[in-house]
Amino acid sequence: MGRIGAFWRSLVGKKVVMAVTGVILLLYIIGHLLGNLQIFEGPERLNAYAAFLKSTGELLWAVRIVLLVSLVLHVIASVQVSLASKRSRPADYIEKKSIETSYAARTMIWSGPLIFLYVVYHLAMFTFLVTGPGYSPTDVYRNEVQAFQVPAISAFYVVAIIFLGMHLYHGAWSMLHTLGASNPRYRVLRRTIAPIVAIAITVGYIAIPIAVLLGFIS
Amino acid sequence: MELNGNIPGGPLEKKWDQRRFEMKLVNPANKRKYKVIVVGSGLAGAAAAASLGQLGYEVLCFCYQDSARRAHSIAAQGGINAAKNYQNDGDSVFRLFYDTIKGGDFRAREANVYRLAEISAAIIDQCVALGVPFAREYSGYLANRSFGGAQVSRTFYARGQTGQQLLLGAYAALSREIAVGQVRMFPRSEMLDLVVADGRARGIVVRNLVTGEMTCHSADAVLLATGGYTNVFNLSTNAVGCNVTAIWRAYRRGAFFANPCFTQIHPTCIPVAGEHQSKLTLMSESLRNDGRIWVPVNAGDPRHPGEIPEAERDYFLERRYPTFGNLVPRDVASRAAKAVCDEGRGVGPGKRGVYLDFADALSRLGEDVIRERYGNLFEMYEQITGENPYRQPMRIYPAPHYAMGGLWVDYNLMSNLPGLHVLGEANFSDHGANRLGASALMQGLADGYFIIPCTIGDYLARISPKDRLPADHPAFQQARKDAEDRIRRLLSANGSRPVESFHRELGELLWNFCGMARNEKGLKEALARVPVLRDEFWRNVRVSSEGEGFNQSLEKAGRVADFLEFAELLAFDALNRDESCGAHFREEHETPDGEALRDDARFAYVAAWEFTGVGQSPVLHKEPLAFEAVHLTQRSYK
Amino acid sequence: MKLTLKIWRQEGPRAPGRLVEYRVDDASPDMSFLEMLDVLNIRLLTQGERPIAFDSDCREGICGMCGFLIGGVAHGPQKLTTTCQLFLRHFRDGDTIVVEPFRSRGFPVIKDLVVDRSAFDQIQQAGGFISARTGSAPEANSILIPKEISDRAMDAATCIGCAACVAACPNGSAMLFTAARVSHLSLLPQGHPERKQRVLRMVHEMERLGFGSCSNHGECEAVCPKGISIDFIARLNREFIRASAVETMEPVRKV
Ligand SMILES: Cc1cc2nc3c(=O)[nH]c(=O)nc-3n(C[C@H](O)[C@H](O)[C@H](O)COP(=O)(O)OP(=O)(O)OC[C@H]3O[C@@H](n4cnc5c(N)ncnc54)[C@H](O)[C@@H]3O)c2cc1C
Ligand code: HEM
Ligand code: HEM
Ligand code: SF4
Ligand code: F3S
Ligand code: FES
């Protein structure tokens, strides 16, 4: 316990927790994206997939719990870490130029919570089926199409997912560094792979609402 | 009075063993009862403080920078010598000893220099153990480079930052002792006086440079490792804060000052660019391996160097010293450069500079090879001058660099004042009249890591921690009052002339009359003018009125005030030493081919001066130098 | 050349500070930035004003004493350059330059541009050393170190402790400085015995002193006059994870 406690108490430790949970969330998002892209293959396919997910029972719950715990840890750590950093410079500069850092990197603490809000709304819509135009628990395909035909919903999705993309744009490279990937030889690789992943995820997710809006899917 | 160097008996190679055996020891249980003050956290100071802490002594360490790690040793570039003979090129303890004695033009103490050479190997071992990342071969073994004044390759280095890495090693060891409470560190603290009572050094008076608070520290022994005084010349390769204050104050309290006129002028430095200049930057000696030094044949030749044809160039070193050419020792190269500039053939703004030309090397070896060898130096040069040395020759000129002179110490590194020990560049010990490259780092670490930890025990064992004085003893109160009065005098002078301008005038004065070449007339002139300048200083100096707290112009004023007193002693010693030797070149005494002509019959001694009052002639004490292992020869590099 | 300087003036640690404007008309391109301040200070002094306090010593880019923000960048616009090695030829005639001290909770301002960086010494004291008693060292060549390893260690060891990394970091993190020291010592075989405790102690001390956390902005590397790479930060993270898995921090003991 002592060791774990000390690890969690240190900022470097918290960052590692954030990176690990970040990886988990990232993997989920990728898997989730692949699942949802099946929408382009028609209702049967997607609904079958959704049914399959539901059929897995305990496993599904295990996944959900892991996700939930990860998200909670990730959020707590990120808030604490960000506050510590804030405290470290009581008096700010009058003029300060940024050379290396990116907008995405500087706005992690805002893109993060936005994702959080998004997820809450999103779960309410597709998992708990409490919002949105009348849903059927079995016909996921219809649910999605109906939802995204409402421009406001689609718009919100697009915006949220862009923030997610930004979050990952910095996050995906940052977590590698946090987990100790330091070999100078692969630095360029680390620096390029991260944005590619981020952009791929963003495009993939945005494609769905857009496709529905433009009527490719109905 | 004749001084006794307290050199052990027996044959040269047994003396250090002999001394370590003779010495009294402090019982381990008693060590913690003794308190030792170390002033300075450079190689000598940090190594000493760390090692004494490990032994169990209670140590107080002081430095004027904001961190011990910033001591001027950090700036050393080239490397550190050691007689490891890793290259199997015939090096040995005796050869390192001989090269150092000869390089010093036979004005150093044999026994000390031999001990230095003996210890050199252990220094490298210690530094490696502390994590100093010396350059290595692909095989994983340590690498060496060769350096001026030696035909063997015995210099260990860490890129162009050897001093930095050695100091960080010592600083790490020091940090550890601070962590365990053996050493207490006082950064941003300047020693302003030494406290002496019944003939023994008892402690120091220190000014906190942030609060201005004056404090007294009492101890059983005081170690000064406060570096060199070359900034007396104003412009030098030393850090702007380097000063003579600590050792000068000790001198005023009775410690003898030895060979102050032995000051080394380094030939390859970037010339002065203008009035505003705050310091001079060294360009490593190694450049002379591939660069050719020349000036135009005709004085005041207005043409761009590239347009001057070979026939109208004078490669004066190659001309005067066919065999050694551009690789003659520092003092010789410096004087030659001065000579051609005096003839009006100097180049660049102010005409005080000579070309160091890489054109031949570039065409012979190609730009890549040159970049690999000297890349960082070339960049530094371009950064400072804005000129690209790959396209046009560097301009270089000699600059004050190192102080061979310092407080007199015996074989145990103790001054004539019992309890006062002096280490590193601050003492006079091992380099005679001229220091070889890569030997100062060696000496600083030898003194700090290996010599003082042994020899100090011999002194401490003879005294009792019980007679350590309380810090409110009258002697402390007096010294403290003196220091405070001086501060007030400086603050209340409020004249009209800034400290910098006095420092500049003093520097120029010394540079002209007591620099690379000296003569009786000039020295007398200097001796006449320094006191006048000093009087004006006290009447007319302007120090910032921000008071006794954090006040940088006050710090500078205090240091310059001491330089103004010290300069007189420097000139006095130069006048007394009516011979030429090493870096001390008296124009009256040169060989037919213009080399330093020693007068061993009259001057084979260490000149140790005793303070008698400001502006009054100091008393000379001689320590005769006996040479048993080497026989004195005339250096020739033709 | 003519320059307008807006320089942070602050009487003392607790006193409020503000930017004060100064005009320098007699600057020359081959002056260093600090030499220009020297000249300005002499002028202020003779006018009976208080000179600007700033730190410097070696004035050749190695001691790490100098440093402040010049035009919003630690050590100024020139890459791989300390404040003392920054020359005016890199500015344009007529430029207006804002000059501010390094700002961090760990580095209280002492006066004007002078800050107290003793926090760095404390991080060193926490574990930035190899415990080798003087005299106990083995023959130097009995420890063979592959060239690339010792070169990498040297890359980290060149840190001059100037604190520009902290000043530039949006999080006020001291990770680059700490990582450089940890990496230098843990890369070398001599440093291995204390490897785990070293990283635990130094990280703990760094955080105790109130420095922020690293979120890999890379600003530190961009301003570092010695080009210390943030890859060393990743290395520190790895060292820390390894150490935390098997050891808990212990106090330093006497040798
Ligand atoms: C540019 C340059 C390059 C060099 N290159 C080499 C080289 O390649 N090889 C080599 O062997 N030598 C070289 N040298 C010489 C060598 O660096 C020095 O001689 C040596 O480092 C001196 O070490 P030290 O410990 O005696 O003094 P320093 O390192 O100068 O330390 C002096 C200490 O005393 C403190 N101090 C001074 N005055 C006071 C005071 N009044 N109160 C309190 N504290 C005080 C300072 O804060 C500092 O901590 C070089 C020198 C220069 C200038
Ligand atoms: C699907 C959800 C999320 C994913 C995939 C994700 C992923 C990541 C990743 C990979 C990192 C990099 C970690 C590192 O630098 O080591 C990160 C950092 C961060 N995350 Fe998230 N995150 C998510 C949600 C959130 C949420 C809800 C918040 C809300 C506070 C948040 C706040 C942050 C912050 C502030 C950082 C930067 C911390 C730092 O580097 O100092 N994230 N995130
Ligand atoms: C266009 C984009 C998206 C679509 C169409 C979509 C669709 C869905 C659907 C239909 C469900 C319900 C599955 C079911 O219960 O059968 C779901 C669940 C979920 N979605 Fe999404 N989603 C999208 C984007 C995202 C994003 C960007 C995230 C994360 C940041 C996310 C996180 C989740 C989570 C956590 C669940 C709950 C999974 C569970 O029930 O265990 N989704 N999504
Ligand atoms: S890492 Fe670079 S910026 Fe930071 S202290 Fe070291 S040298 Fe200065
Ligand atoms: S800028 Fe700061 S966030 Fe990390 S990478 Fe450098 S310490
Ligand atoms: S003054 Fe030494 S690094 Fe700038």
PDB file of N, CA and C in Angstrom, chain A residues 44-109:
ATOM      1  N   GLU A  44     -28.966  -4.507 -40.467  1.00  0.00           N
ATOM      2  CA  GLU A  44     -28.788  -5.859 -39.909  1.00  0.00           C
ATOM      3  C   GLU A  44     -27.448  -5.953 -39.191  1.00  0.00           C
ATOM      4  N   ARG A  45     -26.450  -5.573 -39.943  1.00  0.00           N
ATOM      5  CA  ARG A  45     -25.094  -5.730 -39.443  1.00  0.00           C
ATOM      6  C   ARG A  45     -24.924  -5.025 -38.093  1.00  0.00           C
ATOM      7  N   LEU A  46     -25.307  -3.745 -38.037  1.00  0.00           N
ATOM      8  CA  LEU A  46     -25.095  -2.958 -36.821  1.00  0.00           C
ATOM      9  C   LEU A  46     -25.932  -3.509 -35.672  1.00  0.00           C
ATOM     10  N   ASN A  47     -27.182  -3.779 -35.950  1.00  0.00           N
ATOM     11  CA  ASN A  47     -28.046  -4.280 -34.880  1.00  0.00           C
ATOM     12  C   ASN A  47     -27.536  -5.618 -34.360  1.00  0.00           C
ATOM     13  N   ALA A  48     -27.059  -6.427 -35.276  1.00  0.00           N
ATOM     14  CA  ALA A  48     -26.507  -7.725 -34.859  1.00  0.00           C
ATOM     15  C   ALA A  48     -25.347  -7.473 -33.897  1.00  0.00           C
ATOM     16  N   TYR A  49     -24.533  -6.540 -34.285  1.00  0.00           N
ATOM     17  CA  TYR A  49     -23.354  -6.213 -33.456  1.00  0.00           C
ATOM     18  C   TYR A  49     -23.808  -5.764 -32.065  1.00  0.00           C
ATOM     19  N   ALA A  50     -24.786  -4.852 -32.067  1.00  0.00           N
ATOM     20  CA  ALA A  50     -25.291  -4.352 -30.781  1.00  0.00           C
ATOM     21  C   ALA A  50     -25.863  -5.519 -29.969  1.00  0.00           C
ATOM     22  N   ALA A  51     -26.605  -6.363 -30.625  1.00  0.00           N
ATOM     23  CA  ALA A  51     -27.198  -7.507 -29.922  1.00  0.00           C
ATOM     24  C   ALA A  51     -26.085  -8.373 -29.347  1.00  0.00           C
ATOM     25  N   PHE A  52     -25.068  -8.588 -30.164  1.00  0.00           N
ATOM     26  CA  PHE A  52     -23.948  -9.406 -29.701  1.00  0.00           C
ATOM     27  C   PHE A  52     -23.345  -8.791 -28.429  1.00  0.00           C
ATOM     28  N   LEU A  53     -23.136  -7.472 -28.466  1.00  0.00           N
ATOM     29  CA  LEU A  53     -22.565  -6.804 -27.292  1.00  0.00           C
ATOM     30  C   LEU A  53     -23.419  -7.101 -26.064  1.00  0.00           C
ATOM     31  N   LYS A  54     -24.716  -6.885 -26.216  1.00  0.00           N
ATOM     32  CA  LYS A  54     -25.621  -7.090 -25.074  1.00  0.00           C
ATOM     33  C   LYS A  54     -25.531  -8.535 -24.590  1.00  0.00           C
ATOM     34  N   SER A  55     -25.387  -9.462 -25.542  1.00  0.00           N
ATOM     35  CA  SER A  55     -25.403 -10.887 -25.177  1.00  0.00           C
ATOM     36  C   SER A  55     -24.192 -11.256 -24.320  1.00  0.00           C
ATOM     37  N   THR A  56     -23.149 -10.460 -24.415  1.00  0.00           N
ATOM     38  CA  THR A  56     -21.933 -10.857 -23.668  1.00  0.00           C
ATOM     39  C   THR A  56     -22.090 -10.707 -22.160  1.00  0.00           C
ATOM     40  N   GLY A  57     -23.112 -10.030 -21.705  1.00  0.00           N
ATOM     41  CA  GLY A  57     -23.463  -9.985 -20.281  1.00  0.00           C
ATOM     42  C   GLY A  57     -22.350  -9.510 -19.372  1.00  0.00           C
ATOM     43  N   GLU A  58     -21.818 -10.442 -18.509  1.00  0.00           N
ATOM     44  CA  GLU A  58     -20.817 -10.052 -17.508  1.00  0.00           C
ATOM     45  C   GLU A  58     -19.667  -9.314 -18.171  1.00  0.00           C
ATOM     46  N   LEU A  59     -19.216  -9.886 -19.278  1.00  0.00           N
ATOM     47  CA  LEU A  59     -18.067  -9.293 -19.953  1.00  0.00           C
ATOM     48  C   LEU A  59     -18.338  -7.820 -20.212  1.00  0.00           C
ATOM     49  N   LEU A  60     -19.535  -7.544 -20.746  1.00  0.00           N
ATOM     50  CA  LEU A  60     -19.890  -6.164 -21.033  1.00  0.00           C
ATOM     51  C   LEU A  60     -19.774  -5.320 -19.773  1.00  0.00           C
ATOM     52  N   TRP A  61     -20.291  -5.890 -18.691  1.00  0.00           N
ATOM     53  CA  TRP A  61     -20.237  -5.136 -17.435  1.00  0.00           C
ATOM     54  C   TRP A  61     -18.806  -4.916 -16.983  1.00  0.00           C
ATOM     55  N   ALA A  62     -18.021  -5.965 -17.131  1.00  0.00           N
ATOM     56  CA  ALA A  62     -16.594  -5.820 -16.753  1.00  0.00           C
ATOM     57  C   ALA A  62     -16.005  -4.645 -17.517  1.00  0.00           C
ATOM     58  N   VAL A  63     -16.242  -4.646 -18.818  1.00  0.00           N
ATOM     59  CA  VAL A  63     -15.707  -3.561 -19.650  1.00  0.00           C
ATOM     60  C   VAL A  63     -16.220  -2.221 -19.140  1.00  0.00           C
ATOM     61  N   ARG A  64     -17.514  -2.173 -18.901  1.00  0.00           N
ATOM     62  CA  ARG A  64     -18.090  -0.897 -18.450  1.00  0.00           C
ATOM     63  C   ARG A  64     -17.435  -0.421 -17.174  1.00  0.00           C
ATOM     64  N   ILE A  65     -17.225  -1.376 -16.239  1.00  0.00           N
ATOM     65  CA  ILE A  65     -16.623  -0.976 -14.953  1.00  0.00           C
ATOM     66  C   ILE A  65     -15.208  -0.453 -15.182  1.00  0.00           C
ATOM     67  N   VAL A  66     -14.434  -1.205 -15.972  1.00  0.00           N
ATOM     68  CA  VAL A  66     -13.058  -0.755 -16.265  1.00  0.00           C
ATOM     69  C   VAL A  66     -13.103   0.661 -16.835  1.00  0.00           C
ATOM     70  N   LEU A  67     -14.001   0.874 -17.800  1.00  0.00           N
ATOM     71  CA  LEU A  67     -14.094   2.192 -18.429  1.00  0.00           C
ATOM     72  C   LEU A  67     -14.429   3.256 -17.397  1.00  0.00           C
ATOM     73  N   LEU A  68     -15.414   2.945 -16.587  1.00  0.00           N
ATOM     74  CA  LEU A  68     -15.877   3.933 -15.614  1.00  0.00           C
ATOM     75  C   LEU A  68     -14.733   4.288 -14.654  1.00  0.00           C
ATOM     76  N   VAL A  69     -14.099   3.235 -14.109  1.00  0.00           N
ATOM     77  CA  VAL A  69     -12.999   3.472 -13.164  1.00  0.00           C
ATOM     78  C   VAL A  69     -11.907   4.286 -13.852  1.00  0.00           C
ATOM     79  N   SER A  70     -11.553   3.890 -15.056  1.00  0.00           N
ATOM     80  CA  SER A  70     -10.511   4.619 -15.785  1.00  0.00           C
ATOM     81  C   SER A  70     -10.878   6.088 -15.896  1.00  0.00           C
ATOM     82  N   LEU A  71     -12.104   6.326 -16.344  1.00  0.00           N
ATOM     83  CA  LEU A  71     -12.518   7.706 -16.557  1.00  0.00           C
ATOM     84  C   LEU A  71     -12.431   8.486 -15.252  1.00  0.00           C
ATOM     85  N   VAL A  72     -12.935   7.871 -14.173  1.00  0.00           N
ATOM     86  CA  VAL A  72     -12.924   8.558 -12.885  1.00  0.00           C
ATOM     87  C   VAL A  72     -11.484   8.885 -12.475  1.00  0.00           C
ATOM     88  N   LEU A  73     -10.595   7.867 -12.517  1.00  0.00           N
ATOM     89  CA  LEU A  73      -9.199   8.101 -12.140  1.00  0.00           C
ATOM     90  C   LEU A  73      -8.597   9.186 -13.020  1.00  0.00           C
ATOM     91  N   HIS A  74      -8.851   9.046 -14.308  1.00  0.00           N
ATOM     92  CA  HIS A  74      -8.279   9.981 -15.266  1.00  0.00           C
ATOM     93  C   HIS A  74      -8.699  11.414 -14.929  1.00  0.00           C
ATOM     94  N   VAL A  75      -9.966  11.551 -14.645  1.00  0.00           N
ATOM     95  CA  VAL A  75     -10.481  12.897 -14.368  1.00  0.00           C
ATOM     96  C   VAL A  75      -9.893  13.444 -13.067  1.00  0.00           C
ATOM     97  N   ILE A  76      -9.941  12.626 -12.005  1.00  0.00           N
ATOM     98  CA  ILE A  76      -9.416  13.104 -10.723  1.00  0.00           C
ATOM     99  C   ILE A  76      -7.956  13.523 -10.882  1.00  0.00           C
ATOM    100  N   ALA A  77      -7.164  12.611 -11.465  1.00  0.00           N
ATOM    101  CA  ALA A  77      -5.731  12.899 -11.613  1.00  0.00           C
ATOM    102  C   ALA A  77      -5.527  14.180 -12.418  1.00  0.00           C
ATOM    103  N   SER A  78      -6.240  14.269 -13.535  1.00  0.00           N
ATOM    104  CA  SER A  78      -5.982  15.415 -14.404  1.00  0.00           C
ATOM    105  C   SER A  78      -6.328  16.717 -13.698  1.00  0.00           C
ATOM    106  N   VAL A  79      -7.401  16.695 -12.913  1.00  0.00           N
ATOM    107  CA  VAL A  79      -7.762  17.927 -12.221  1.00  0.00           C
ATOM    108  C   VAL A  79      -6.695  18.282 -11.189  1.00  0.00           C
ATOM    109  N   GLN A  80      -6.257  17.289 -10.407  1.00  0.00           N
ATOM    110  CA  GLN A  80      -5.237  17.554  -9.382  1.00  0.00           C
ATOM    111  C   GLN A  80      -3.938  18.049 -10.020  1.00  0.00           C
ATOM    112  N   VAL A  81      -3.527  17.334 -11.054  1.00  0.00           N
ATOM    113  CA  VAL A  81      -2.279  17.684 -11.730  1.00  0.00           C
ATOM    114  C   VAL A  81      -2.358  19.107 -12.277  1.00  0.00           C
ATOM    115  N   SER A  82      -3.487  19.425 -12.875  1.00  0.00           N
ATOM    116  CA  SER A  82      -3.606  20.757 -13.465  1.00  0.00           C
ATOM    117  C   SER A  82      -3.616  21.838 -12.398  1.00  0.00           C
ATOM    118  N   LEU A  83      -4.246  21.545 -11.270  1.00  0.00           N
ATOM    119  CA  LEU A  83      -4.253  22.529 -10.185  1.00  0.00           C
ATOM    120  C   LEU A  83      -2.828  22.741  -9.659  1.00  0.00           C
ATOM    121  N   ALA A  84      -2.096  21.643  -9.491  1.00  0.00           N
ATOM    122  CA  ALA A  84      -0.709  21.756  -8.998  1.00  0.00           C
ATOM    123  C   ALA A  84       0.088  22.651  -9.936  1.00  0.00           C
ATOM    124  N   SER A  85      -0.084  22.436 -11.213  1.00  0.00           N
ATOM    125  CA  SER A  85       0.664  23.246 -12.172  1.00  0.00           C
ATOM    126  C   SER A  85       0.259  24.715 -12.091  1.00  0.00           C
ATOM    127  N   LYS A  86      -1.035  24.928 -11.901  1.00  0.00           N
ATOM    128  CA  LYS A  86      -1.519  26.312 -11.771  1.00  0.00           C
ATOM    129  C   LYS A  86      -0.814  26.983 -10.587  1.00  0.00           C
ATOM    130  N   ARG A  87      -0.797  26.289  -9.450  1.00  0.00           N
ATOM    131  CA  ARG A  87      -0.195  26.846  -8.226  1.00  0.00           C
ATOM    132  C   ARG A  87       1.276  27.187  -8.406  1.00  0.00           C
ATOM    133  N   SER A  88       1.948  26.483  -9.331  1.00  0.00           N
ATOM    134  CA  SER A  88       3.409  26.610  -9.388  1.00  0.00           C
ATOM    135  C   SER A  88       3.853  27.970  -9.929  1.00  0.00           C
ATOM    136  N   ARG A  89       2.936  28.759 -10.451  1.00  0.00           N
ATOM    137  CA  ARG A  89       3.340  30.096 -10.919  1.00  0.00           C
ATOM    138  C   ARG A  89       2.336  31.139 -10.462  1.00  0.00           C
ATOM    139  N   PRO A  90       2.478  31.610  -9.194  1.00  0.00           N
ATOM    140  CA  PRO A  90       1.498  32.549  -8.634  1.00  0.00           C
ATOM    141  C   PRO A  90       1.407  33.843  -9.443  1.00  0.00           C
ATOM    142  N   ALA A  91       2.579  34.413  -9.771  1.00  0.00           N
ATOM    143  CA  ALA A  91       2.569  35.655 -10.551  1.00  0.00           C
ATOM    144  C   ALA A  91       2.852  35.308 -12.007  1.00  0.00           C
ATOM    145  N   ASP A  92       1.971  35.693 -12.894  1.00  0.00           N
ATOM    146  CA  ASP A  92       2.159  35.298 -14.290  1.00  0.00           C
ATOM    147  C   ASP A  92       2.991  36.333 -15.051  1.00  0.00           C
ATOM    148  N   TYR A  93       3.423  35.939 -16.239  1.00  0.00           N
ATOM    149  CA  TYR A  93       4.243  36.841 -17.053  1.00  0.00           C
ATOM    150  C   TYR A  93       3.375  37.917 -17.693  1.00  0.00           C
ATOM    151  N   ILE A  94       4.006  39.037 -17.988  1.00  0.00           N
ATOM    152  CA  ILE A  94       3.315  40.078 -18.730  1.00  0.00           C
ATOM    153  C   ILE A  94       3.402  39.754 -20.220  1.00  0.00           C
ATOM    154  N   GLU A  95       4.583  39.326 -20.644  1.00  0.00           N
ATOM    155  CA  GLU A  95       4.730  38.885 -22.035  1.00  0.00           C
ATOM    156  C   GLU A  95       5.412  37.522 -22.048  1.00  0.00           C
ATOM    157  N   LYS A  96       4.751  36.547 -22.674  1.00  0.00           N
ATOM    158  CA  LYS A  96       5.329  35.199 -22.725  1.00  0.00           C
ATOM    159  C   LYS A  96       4.974  34.573 -24.066  1.00  0.00           C
ATOM    160  N   LYS A  97       5.990  34.183 -24.808  1.00  0.00           N
ATOM    161  CA  LYS A  97       5.749  33.549 -26.111  1.00  0.00           C
ATOM    162  C   LYS A  97       5.803  32.029 -25.980  1.00  0.00           C
ATOM    163  N   SER A  98       4.970  31.354 -26.755  1.00  0.00           N
ATOM    164  CA  SER A  98       5.061  29.900 -26.829  1.00  0.00           C
ATOM    165  C   SER A  98       5.846  29.527 -28.075  1.00  0.00           C
ATOM    166  N   ILE A  99       6.754  28.575 -27.942  1.00  0.00           N
ATOM    167  CA  ILE A  99       7.587  28.197 -29.073  1.00  0.00           C
ATOM    168  C   ILE A  99       7.190  26.813 -29.597  1.00  0.00           C
ATOM    169  N   GLU A 100       7.090  25.873 -28.668  1.00  0.00           N
ATOM    170  CA  GLU A 100       6.970  24.469 -29.073  1.00  0.00           C
ATOM    171  C   GLU A 100       5.551  23.936 -28.866  1.00  0.00           C
ATOM    172  N   THR A 101       4.911  24.379 -27.796  1.00  0.00           N
ATOM    173  CA  THR A 101       3.654  23.757 -27.404  1.00  0.00           C
ATOM    174  C   THR A 101       2.520  24.068 -28.394  1.00  0.00           C
ATOM    175  N   SER A 102       1.459  23.245 -28.371  1.00  0.00           N
ATOM    176  CA  SER A 102       0.350  23.418 -29.307  1.00  0.00           C
ATOM    177  C   SER A 102      -0.907  23.892 -28.573  1.00  0.00           C
ATOM    178  N   TYR A 103      -1.864  24.399 -29.353  1.00  0.00           N
ATOM    179  CA  TYR A 103      -3.142  24.808 -28.764  1.00  0.00           C
ATOM    180  C   TYR A 103      -3.782  23.624 -28.061  1.00  0.00           C
ATOM    181  N   ALA A 104      -3.740  22.495 -28.720  1.00  0.00           N
ATOM    182  CA  ALA A 104      -4.337  21.282 -28.136  1.00  0.00           C
ATOM    183  C   ALA A 104      -3.724  21.001 -26.764  1.00  0.00           C
ATOM    184  N   ALA A 105      -2.403  21.118 -26.679  1.00  0.00           N
ATOM    185  CA  ALA A 105      -1.727  20.793 -25.422  1.00  0.00           C
ATOM    186  C   ALA A 105      -2.156  21.747 -24.321  1.00  0.00           C
ATOM    187  N   ARG A 106      -2.339  23.016 -24.694  1.00  0.00           N
ATOM    188  CA  ARG A 106      -2.668  24.009 -23.666  1.00  0.00           C
ATOM    189  C   ARG A 106      -4.118  23.931 -23.221  1.00  0.00           C
ATOM    190  N   THR A 107      -4.961  23.261 -24.011  1.00  0.00           N
ATOM    191  CA  THR A 107      -6.393  23.258 -23.680  1.00  0.00           C
ATOM    192  C   THR A 107      -6.882  21.902 -23.194  1.00  0.00           C
ATOM    193  N   MET A 108      -5.941  21.020 -22.824  1.00  0.00           N
ATOM    194  CA  MET A 108      -6.350  19.682 -22.363  1.00  0.00           C
ATOM    195  C   MET A 108      -7.404  19.768 -21.267  1.00  0.00           C
ATOM    196  N   ILE A 109      -7.203  20.697 -20.336  1.00  0.00           N
ATOM    197  CA  ILE A 109      -8.106  20.758 -19.186  1.00  0.00           C
ATOM    198  C   ILE A 109      -9.501  21.250 -19.601  1.00  0.00           C
TER     199      ILE A 109
END
